[in-house]
Amino acid sequence: MSRQNMNTEKIEKLQNIIDESKRIVFFGGAGVSTESGIPDFRSVDGLYNQQWSYPPETIISHSFYEQMPEEFWRFYRVKLLLDNVAPNAAHLKLAELEAAGKMTGIVTQNIDGLHQAAGSKKVWELHGSTLRNYCQTCGRFYDDAQLKEKIDGGQKVPLCQCGGRIKPDVVLYEEGLDNDVINGAIDAISEADTMIIGGTSLVVYPAAGLIRYFHGEHLVLINKSETQADSMADLVIHDSIGKVLGAIRV
């Protein structure tokens, strides 16, 4: 059987699982957003393989943000504050499943806000969002458009109107995850009857460790390459997340 025919058969199995499920949780990573043109961090063409003055892991760290803010923001504006990106078929289908009462939560490692842009309401953003930014002095909120305007207008380190430094609401390296977000994600996962993992290699911790809280009926894994959790899943589909979810009927 060809891979295409095999995956078509597996998509029908996924359709049956979704039809039978009442509390589906989706756990996703960078692969969900790469199909919207957002580069990931670890693929051949990802940020971790591109040349900068410092490794991306170093630049997107709390200590680097504090010690070398101009270089941090130069990288952040070019690589993370992206323009003209839109939800893809995967984001749209997940929002459709939520609207139909099937999807009870999305747990994402992504920081691009595309799940909400697609219409999803119950989203647990483990690593924060580039759409939210706050003054470290007065707490004033700035969205991504306001932040881009400041940087593009010549502020190498974006400042609040009070003079304080603005910080993105993303979890940098060396920073801990938000407890409320973690607890919400754990509750959603532990109460789910089906968990669909998609577009993630499951190598980023502590995020990847959350799947151990799933004790439901069906564990589905959709990713282009193999992961360490393949052997745990009831159904494994090695294909495009947008293609697979886009084929699902709601």
PDB file of C-alpha atoms in Angstrom:
ATOM      1  CA  MET A   1       0.000   0.000   0.000  1.00  0.00           C
ATOM      2  CA  SER A   2       1.368   3.435  -0.918  1.00  0.00           C
ATOM      3  CA  ARG A   3       2.006   6.009   1.790  1.00  0.00           C
ATOM      4  CA  GLN A   4      -0.750   8.196   0.356  1.00  0.00           C
ATOM      5  CA  ASN A   5      -3.312   5.384   0.504  1.00  0.00           C
ATOM      6  CA  MET A   6      -2.107   4.400   3.963  1.00  0.00           C
ATOM      7  CA  ASN A   7      -2.532   7.954   5.260  1.00  0.00           C
ATOM      8  CA  THR A   8      -5.979   8.210   3.637  1.00  0.00           C
ATOM      9  CA  GLU A   9      -6.976   5.116   5.582  1.00  0.00           C
ATOM     10  CA  LYS A  10      -5.516   6.576   8.764  1.00  0.00           C
ATOM     11  CA  ILE A  11      -7.361   9.859   8.260  1.00  0.00           C
ATOM     12  CA  GLU A  12     -10.612   7.872   8.131  1.00  0.00           C
ATOM     13  CA  LYS A  13      -9.632   6.239  11.430  1.00  0.00           C
ATOM     14  CA  LEU A  14      -9.019   9.713  12.846  1.00  0.00           C
ATOM     15  CA  GLN A  15     -12.434  10.792  11.561  1.00  0.00           C
ATOM     16  CA  ASN A  16     -14.040   7.893  13.432  1.00  0.00           C
ATOM     17  CA  ILE A  17     -12.169   8.759  16.629  1.00  0.00           C
ATOM     18  CA  ILE A  18     -13.246  12.409  16.417  1.00  0.00           C
ATOM     19  CA  ASP A  19     -16.845  11.430  15.686  1.00  0.00           C
ATOM     20  CA  GLU A  20     -16.912   9.259  18.822  1.00  0.00           C
ATOM     21  CA  SER A  21     -15.144  11.778  21.078  1.00  0.00           C
ATOM     22  CA  LYS A  22     -16.726  14.433  23.265  1.00  0.00           C
ATOM     23  CA  ARG A  23     -13.726  16.067  24.951  1.00  0.00           C
ATOM     24  CA  ILE A  24     -10.806  16.450  22.550  1.00  0.00           C
ATOM     25  CA  VAL A  25      -7.657  18.315  23.505  1.00  0.00           C
ATOM     26  CA  PHE A  26      -5.053  19.325  20.948  1.00  0.00           C
ATOM     27  CA  PHE A  27      -1.394  19.653  21.916  1.00  0.00           C
ATOM     28  CA  GLY A  28       0.643  21.394  19.239  1.00  0.00           C
ATOM     29  CA  GLY A  29       4.077  22.724  18.406  1.00  0.00           C
ATOM     30  CA  ALA A  30       5.994  24.598  15.730  1.00  0.00           C
ATOM     31  CA  GLY A  31       4.880  22.283  12.928  1.00  0.00           C
ATOM     32  CA  VAL A  32       1.364  23.688  13.191  1.00  0.00           C
ATOM     33  CA  SER A  33       2.614  27.169  12.317  1.00  0.00           C
ATOM     34  CA  THR A  34       5.305  26.361   9.752  1.00  0.00           C
ATOM     35  CA  GLU A  35       2.511  25.792   7.233  1.00  0.00           C
ATOM     36  CA  SER A  36       1.576  29.451   7.765  1.00  0.00           C
ATOM     37  CA  GLY A  37       5.113  30.447   6.819  1.00  0.00           C
ATOM     38  CA  ILE A  38       6.446  30.814  10.359  1.00  0.00           C
ATOM     39  CA  PRO A  39       9.936  29.251  10.692  1.00  0.00           C
ATOM     40  CA  ASP A  40      10.473  26.760  13.478  1.00  0.00           C
ATOM     41  CA  PHE A  41      13.527  26.541  15.688  1.00  0.00           C
ATOM     42  CA  ARG A  42      14.964  23.139  14.950  1.00  0.00           C
ATOM     43  CA  SER A  43      14.363  22.147  11.332  1.00  0.00           C
ATOM     44  CA  VAL A  44      17.070  22.383   8.679  1.00  0.00           C
ATOM     45  CA  ASP A  45      15.726  25.793   7.685  1.00  0.00           C
ATOM     46  CA  GLY A  46      14.782  26.775  11.231  1.00  0.00           C
ATOM     47  CA  LEU A  47      16.129  29.592  13.346  1.00  0.00           C
ATOM     48  CA  TYR A  48      18.627  27.318  15.075  1.00  0.00           C
ATOM     49  CA  ASN A  49      20.483  26.766  11.813  1.00  0.00           C
ATOM     50  CA  GLN A  50      20.762  30.377  10.704  1.00  0.00           C
ATOM     51  CA  GLN A  51      23.742  32.631  11.297  1.00  0.00           C
ATOM     52  CA  TRP A  52      23.583  35.412  13.902  1.00  0.00           C
ATOM     53  CA  SER A  53      26.189  36.961  16.165  1.00  0.00           C
ATOM     54  CA  TYR A  54      25.044  34.595  18.903  1.00  0.00           C
ATOM     55  CA  PRO A  55      23.122  31.305  18.902  1.00  0.00           C
ATOM     56  CA  PRO A  56      19.335  31.870  18.935  1.00  0.00           C
ATOM     57  CA  GLU A  57      19.090  29.951  22.229  1.00  0.00           C
ATOM     58  CA  THR A  58      21.371  32.570  23.755  1.00  0.00           C
ATOM     59  CA  ILE A  59      19.620  35.573  22.205  1.00  0.00           C
ATOM     60  CA  ILE A  60      16.157  34.482  23.332  1.00  0.00           C
ATOM     61  CA  SER A  61      17.208  34.127  26.969  1.00  0.00           C
ATOM     62  CA  HIS A  62      16.377  36.248  29.979  1.00  0.00           C
ATOM     63  CA  SER A  63      19.995  37.123  30.719  1.00  0.00           C
ATOM     64  CA  PHE A  64      20.672  38.164  27.106  1.00  0.00           C
ATOM     65  CA  TYR A  65      17.500  40.278  27.099  1.00  0.00           C
ATOM     66  CA  GLU A  66      18.759  42.071  30.215  1.00  0.00           C
ATOM     67  CA  GLN A  67      22.405  42.434  29.180  1.00  0.00           C
ATOM     68  CA  MET A  68      22.180  43.044  25.413  1.00  0.00           C
ATOM     69  CA  PRO A  69      18.701  44.424  24.745  1.00  0.00           C
ATOM     70  CA  GLU A  70      19.489  46.030  21.375  1.00  0.00           C
ATOM     71  CA  GLU A  71      20.705  42.747  19.866  1.00  0.00           C
ATOM     72  CA  PHE A  72      17.774  40.908  21.476  1.00  0.00           C
ATOM     73  CA  TRP A  73      15.241  43.239  19.894  1.00  0.00           C
ATOM     74  CA  ARG A  74      16.983  43.217  16.501  1.00  0.00           C
ATOM     75  CA  PHE A  75      16.629  39.424  16.394  1.00  0.00           C
ATOM     76  CA  TYR A  76      13.136  39.478  17.902  1.00  0.00           C
ATOM     77  CA  ARG A  77      11.789  41.956  15.356  1.00  0.00           C
ATOM     78  CA  VAL A  78      13.187  40.087  12.352  1.00  0.00           C
ATOM     79  CA  LYS A  79      12.518  36.510  13.445  1.00  0.00           C
ATOM     80  CA  LEU A  80       9.565  36.565  15.825  1.00  0.00           C
ATOM     81  CA  LEU A  81       7.497  39.688  15.121  1.00  0.00           C
ATOM     82  CA  LEU A  82       6.353  38.453  11.744  1.00  0.00           C
ATOM     83  CA  ASP A  83       4.165  40.314   9.269  1.00  0.00           C
ATOM     84  CA  ASN A  84       1.312  39.037   7.090  1.00  0.00           C
ATOM     85  CA  VAL A  85       0.869  35.581   8.611  1.00  0.00           C
ATOM     86  CA  ALA A  86      -2.526  33.904   8.723  1.00  0.00           C
ATOM     87  CA  PRO A  87      -4.064  30.729  10.174  1.00  0.00           C
ATOM     88  CA  ASN A  88      -3.787  27.613   8.018  1.00  0.00           C
ATOM     89  CA  ALA A  89      -6.098  24.630   7.554  1.00  0.00           C
ATOM     90  CA  ALA A  90      -5.044  23.079  10.875  1.00  0.00           C
ATOM     91  CA  HIS A  91      -5.824  26.213  12.921  1.00  0.00           C
ATOM     92  CA  LEU A  92      -9.163  26.648  11.149  1.00  0.00           C
ATOM     93  CA  LYS A  93     -10.266  23.036  11.636  1.00  0.00           C
ATOM     94  CA  LEU A  94      -9.402  23.091  15.343  1.00  0.00           C
ATOM     95  CA  ALA A  95     -11.503  26.245  15.761  1.00  0.00           C
ATOM     96  CA  GLU A  96     -14.328  24.557  13.873  1.00  0.00           C
ATOM     97  CA  LEU A  97     -14.130  21.527  16.175  1.00  0.00           C
ATOM     98  CA  GLU A  98     -14.331  23.816  19.212  1.00  0.00           C
ATOM     99  CA  ALA A  99     -17.350  25.634  17.795  1.00  0.00           C
ATOM    100  CA  ALA A 100     -19.005  22.241  17.256  1.00  0.00           C
ATOM    101  CA  GLY A 101     -18.471  21.350  20.922  1.00  0.00           C
ATOM    102  CA  LYS A 102     -15.864  18.669  20.243  1.00  0.00           C
ATOM    103  CA  MET A 103     -12.637  20.501  21.145  1.00  0.00           C
ATOM    104  CA  THR A 104     -12.372  21.414  24.825  1.00  0.00           C
ATOM    105  CA  GLY A 105      -8.923  22.986  24.725  1.00  0.00           C
ATOM    106  CA  ILE A 106      -5.769  23.702  22.752  1.00  0.00           C
ATOM    107  CA  VAL A 107      -2.391  23.513  24.461  1.00  0.00           C
ATOM    108  CA  THR A 108       0.233  25.168  22.289  1.00  0.00           C
ATOM    109  CA  GLN A 109       3.965  25.755  22.458  1.00  0.00           C
ATOM    110  CA  ASN A 110       3.646  28.437  19.767  1.00  0.00           C
ATOM    111  CA  ILE A 111       3.686  32.159  20.476  1.00  0.00           C
ATOM    112  CA  ASP A 112       2.101  33.510  17.286  1.00  0.00           C
ATOM    113  CA  GLY A 113      -1.576  33.781  18.326  1.00  0.00           C
ATOM    114  CA  LEU A 114      -2.783  32.010  15.181  1.00  0.00           C
ATOM    115  CA  HIS A 115      -5.146  29.694  17.064  1.00  0.00           C
ATOM    116  CA  GLN A 116      -7.058  32.700  18.390  1.00  0.00           C
ATOM    117  CA  ALA A 117      -6.924  34.366  14.974  1.00  0.00           C
ATOM    118  CA  ALA A 118      -8.641  31.267  13.578  1.00  0.00           C
ATOM    119  CA  GLY A 119     -11.408  31.571  16.178  1.00  0.00           C
ATOM    120  CA  SER A 120     -10.324  29.233  18.993  1.00  0.00           C
ATOM    121  CA  LYS A 121     -11.255  30.497  22.456  1.00  0.00           C
ATOM    122  CA  LYS A 122      -9.853  27.895  24.867  1.00  0.00           C
ATOM    123  CA  VAL A 123      -6.123  28.161  24.218  1.00  0.00           C
ATOM    124  CA  TRP A 124      -3.366  27.538  26.741  1.00  0.00           C
ATOM    125  CA  GLU A 125      -0.215  29.281  25.492  1.00  0.00           C
ATOM    126  CA  LEU A 126       2.618  27.549  27.332  1.00  0.00           C
ATOM    127  CA  HIS A 127       5.285  29.927  26.053  1.00  0.00           C
ATOM    128  CA  GLY A 128       3.264  33.145  25.940  1.00  0.00           C
ATOM    129  CA  SER A 129       2.479  35.290  22.918  1.00  0.00           C
ATOM    130  CA  THR A 130       4.229  37.863  20.736  1.00  0.00           C
ATOM    131  CA  LEU A 131       0.888  39.677  20.536  1.00  0.00           C
ATOM    132  CA  ARG A 132       1.169  40.805  24.168  1.00  0.00           C
ATOM    133  CA  ASN A 133       3.811  43.151  25.569  1.00  0.00           C
ATOM    134  CA  TYR A 134       4.045  45.032  28.855  1.00  0.00           C
ATOM    135  CA  CYS A 135       5.977  47.925  30.336  1.00  0.00           C
ATOM    136  CA  GLN A 136       8.206  46.596  33.093  1.00  0.00           C
ATOM    137  CA  THR A 137       7.742  49.828  35.039  1.00  0.00           C
ATOM    138  CA  CYS A 138       4.055  50.753  34.879  1.00  0.00           C
ATOM    139  CA  GLY A 139       2.518  47.605  33.365  1.00  0.00           C
ATOM    140  CA  ARG A 140       0.970  49.384  30.355  1.00  0.00           C
ATOM    141  CA  PHE A 141      -0.073  46.960  27.601  1.00  0.00           C
ATOM    142  CA  TYR A 142       1.192  47.137  24.017  1.00  0.00           C
ATOM    143  CA  ASP A 143       0.042  44.889  21.191  1.00  0.00           C
ATOM    144  CA  ASP A 144       2.329  43.594  18.457  1.00  0.00           C
ATOM    145  CA  ALA A 145       1.398  46.379  16.010  1.00  0.00           C
ATOM    146  CA  GLN A 146       2.319  49.064  18.537  1.00  0.00           C
ATOM    147  CA  LEU A 147       5.589  47.303  19.282  1.00  0.00           C
ATOM    148  CA  LYS A 148       6.488  47.020  15.593  1.00  0.00           C
ATOM    149  CA  GLU A 149       5.750  50.729  15.170  1.00  0.00           C
ATOM    150  CA  LYS A 150       8.164  51.635  17.954  1.00  0.00           C
ATOM    151  CA  ILE A 151      10.974  49.414  16.658  1.00  0.00           C
ATOM    152  CA  ASP A 152      10.462  50.339  13.010  1.00  0.00           C
ATOM    153  CA  GLY A 153      10.338  53.982  14.072  1.00  0.00           C
ATOM    154  CA  GLY A 154      13.882  53.803  15.375  1.00  0.00           C
ATOM    155  CA  GLN A 155      13.639  52.599  18.983  1.00  0.00           C
ATOM    156  CA  LYS A 156      16.338  49.931  19.252  1.00  0.00           C
ATOM    157  CA  VAL A 157      14.911  49.075  22.671  1.00  0.00           C
ATOM    158  CA  PRO A 158      11.160  49.812  22.711  1.00  0.00           C
ATOM    159  CA  LEU A 159      10.111  52.111  25.550  1.00  0.00           C
ATOM    160  CA  CYS A 160       6.794  52.843  27.191  1.00  0.00           C
ATOM    161  CA  GLN A 161       5.429  56.382  27.287  1.00  0.00           C
ATOM    162  CA  CYS A 162       6.484  56.396  30.946  1.00  0.00           C
ATOM    163  CA  GLY A 163      10.084  55.695  29.914  1.00  0.00           C
ATOM    164  CA  GLY A 164      10.119  52.098  31.124  1.00  0.00           C
ATOM    165  CA  ARG A 165      11.306  49.180  28.998  1.00  0.00           C
ATOM    166  CA  ILE A 166       8.684  47.073  27.232  1.00  0.00           C
ATOM    167  CA  LYS A 167       9.019  43.282  27.553  1.00  0.00           C
ATOM    168  CA  PRO A 168       7.293  40.706  25.367  1.00  0.00           C
ATOM    169  CA  ASP A 169       4.903  38.364  27.158  1.00  0.00           C
ATOM    170  CA  VAL A 170       6.824  35.308  25.996  1.00  0.00           C
ATOM    171  CA  VAL A 171       8.676  32.766  28.105  1.00  0.00           C
ATOM    172  CA  LEU A 172      12.366  33.308  27.427  1.00  0.00           C
ATOM    173  CA  TYR A 173      15.030  30.711  28.125  1.00  0.00           C
ATOM    174  CA  GLU A 174      15.882  30.711  31.856  1.00  0.00           C
ATOM    175  CA  GLU A 175      12.306  31.772  32.693  1.00  0.00           C
ATOM    176  CA  GLY A 176       9.657  29.493  34.186  1.00  0.00           C
ATOM    177  CA  LEU A 177       6.267  28.730  32.682  1.00  0.00           C
ATOM    178  CA  ASP A 178       3.208  30.494  34.077  1.00  0.00           C
ATOM    179  CA  ASN A 179       1.595  28.371  36.811  1.00  0.00           C
ATOM    180  CA  ASP A 180      -1.979  29.301  35.868  1.00  0.00           C
ATOM    181  CA  VAL A 181      -1.366  28.319  32.240  1.00  0.00           C
ATOM    182  CA  ILE A 182       0.276  25.055  33.280  1.00  0.00           C
ATOM    183  CA  ASN A 183      -2.574  24.169  35.636  1.00  0.00           C
ATOM    184  CA  GLY A 184      -5.193  25.010  33.014  1.00  0.00           C
ATOM    185  CA  ALA A 185      -3.421  22.856  30.457  1.00  0.00           C
ATOM    186  CA  ILE A 186      -3.123  19.956  32.895  1.00  0.00           C
ATOM    187  CA  ASP A 187      -6.822  20.152  33.751  1.00  0.00           C
ATOM    188  CA  ALA A 188      -7.804  20.171  30.072  1.00  0.00           C
ATOM    189  CA  ILE A 189      -5.518  17.248  29.231  1.00  0.00           C
ATOM    190  CA  SER A 190      -6.505  15.142  32.237  1.00  0.00           C
ATOM    191  CA  GLU A 191     -10.241  15.569  31.493  1.00  0.00           C
ATOM    192  CA  ALA A 192      -9.968  14.757  27.771  1.00  0.00           C
ATOM    193  CA  ASP A 193     -11.221  11.531  26.234  1.00  0.00           C
ATOM    194  CA  THR A 194      -9.055  12.072  23.134  1.00  0.00           C
ATOM    195  CA  MET A 195      -5.739  13.868  22.782  1.00  0.00           C
ATOM    196  CA  ILE A 196      -4.360  14.837  19.390  1.00  0.00           C
ATOM    197  CA  ILE A 197      -0.668  15.756  19.348  1.00  0.00           C
ATOM    198  CA  GLY A 198       0.390  17.580  16.208  1.00  0.00           C
ATOM    199  CA  GLY A 199       3.355  19.355  14.699  1.00  0.00           C
ATOM    200  CA  THR A 200       5.748  18.775  17.565  1.00  0.00           C
ATOM    201  CA  SER A 201       8.842  16.622  18.023  1.00  0.00           C
ATOM    202  CA  LEU A 202       8.119  16.459  21.779  1.00  0.00           C
ATOM    203  CA  VAL A 203      11.654  17.412  22.779  1.00  0.00           C
ATOM    204  CA  VAL A 204      10.929  20.711  24.558  1.00  0.00           C
ATOM    205  CA  TYR A 205      10.440  20.300  28.289  1.00  0.00           C
ATOM    206  CA  PRO A 206       8.622  20.881  30.556  1.00  0.00           C
ATOM    207  CA  ALA A 207       5.941  21.354  27.858  1.00  0.00           C
ATOM    208  CA  ALA A 208       6.323  17.862  26.360  1.00  0.00           C
ATOM    209  CA  GLY A 209       5.981  16.320  29.808  1.00  0.00           C
ATOM    210  CA  LEU A 210       2.355  17.440  30.014  1.00  0.00           C
ATOM    211  CA  ILE A 211       1.193  14.535  27.862  1.00  0.00           C
ATOM    212  CA  ARG A 212       1.701  12.214  30.827  1.00  0.00           C
ATOM    213  CA  TYR A 213      -1.461  13.729  32.347  1.00  0.00           C
ATOM    214  CA  PHE A 214      -3.579  12.230  29.582  1.00  0.00           C
ATOM    215  CA  HIS A 215      -5.494   9.129  30.675  1.00  0.00           C
ATOM    216  CA  GLY A 216      -8.275   9.156  28.099  1.00  0.00           C
ATOM    217  CA  GLU A 217      -9.283   6.701  25.424  1.00  0.00           C
ATOM    218  CA  HIS A 218      -7.450   7.751  22.265  1.00  0.00           C
ATOM    219  CA  LEU A 219      -3.997   9.262  21.762  1.00  0.00           C
ATOM    220  CA  VAL A 220      -3.376  10.445  18.192  1.00  0.00           C
ATOM    221  CA  LEU A 221      -0.037  11.718  16.912  1.00  0.00           C
ATOM    222  CA  ILE A 222       0.288  13.712  13.672  1.00  0.00           C
ATOM    223  CA  ASN A 223       3.798  14.809  12.711  1.00  0.00           C
ATOM    224  CA  LYS A 224       5.925  14.693   9.579  1.00  0.00           C
ATOM    225  CA  SER A 225       8.707  12.799  11.368  1.00  0.00           C
ATOM    226  CA  GLU A 226       8.818  10.202  14.105  1.00  0.00           C
ATOM    227  CA  THR A 227       8.667  11.241  17.759  1.00  0.00           C
ATOM    228  CA  GLN A 228       9.468   9.580  21.056  1.00  0.00           C
ATOM    229  CA  ALA A 229       5.728   9.173  21.713  1.00  0.00           C
ATOM    230  CA  ASP A 230       4.886   7.257  18.522  1.00  0.00           C
ATOM    231  CA  SER A 231       4.839   3.946  20.369  1.00  0.00           C
ATOM    232  CA  MET A 232       2.347   5.320  22.917  1.00  0.00           C
ATOM    233  CA  ALA A 233      -0.242   6.458  20.366  1.00  0.00           C
ATOM    234  CA  ASP A 234      -3.287   4.563  19.109  1.00  0.00           C
ATOM    235  CA  LEU A 235      -2.922   6.262  15.751  1.00  0.00           C
ATOM    236  CA  VAL A 236       0.220   7.781  14.171  1.00  0.00           C
ATOM    237  CA  ILE A 237       0.084   9.770  10.932  1.00  0.00           C
ATOM    238  CA  HIS A 238       3.355  11.017   9.437  1.00  0.00           C
ATOM    239  CA  ASP A 239       2.069  13.796   7.232  1.00  0.00           C
ATOM    240  CA  SER A 240       1.261  17.508   7.074  1.00  0.00           C
ATOM    241  CA  ILE A 241      -0.891  18.590  10.017  1.00  0.00           C
ATOM    242  CA  GLY A 242      -2.839  20.983   7.784  1.00  0.00           C
ATOM    243  CA  LYS A 243      -3.498  18.290   5.204  1.00  0.00           C
ATOM    244  CA  VAL A 244      -4.653  15.767   7.799  1.00  0.00           C
ATOM    245  CA  LEU A 245      -6.882  18.043   9.865  1.00  0.00           C
ATOM    246  CA  GLY A 246      -8.111  19.829   6.761  1.00  0.00           C
ATOM    247  CA  ALA A 247      -9.589  16.522   5.553  1.00  0.00           C
ATOM    248  CA  ILE A 248     -11.651  16.045   8.718  1.00  0.00           C
ATOM    249  CA  ARG A 249     -15.423  16.531   8.486  1.00  0.00           C
ATOM    250  CA  VAL A 250     -17.087  18.348  11.387  1.00  0.00           C
TER     251      VAL A 250
END
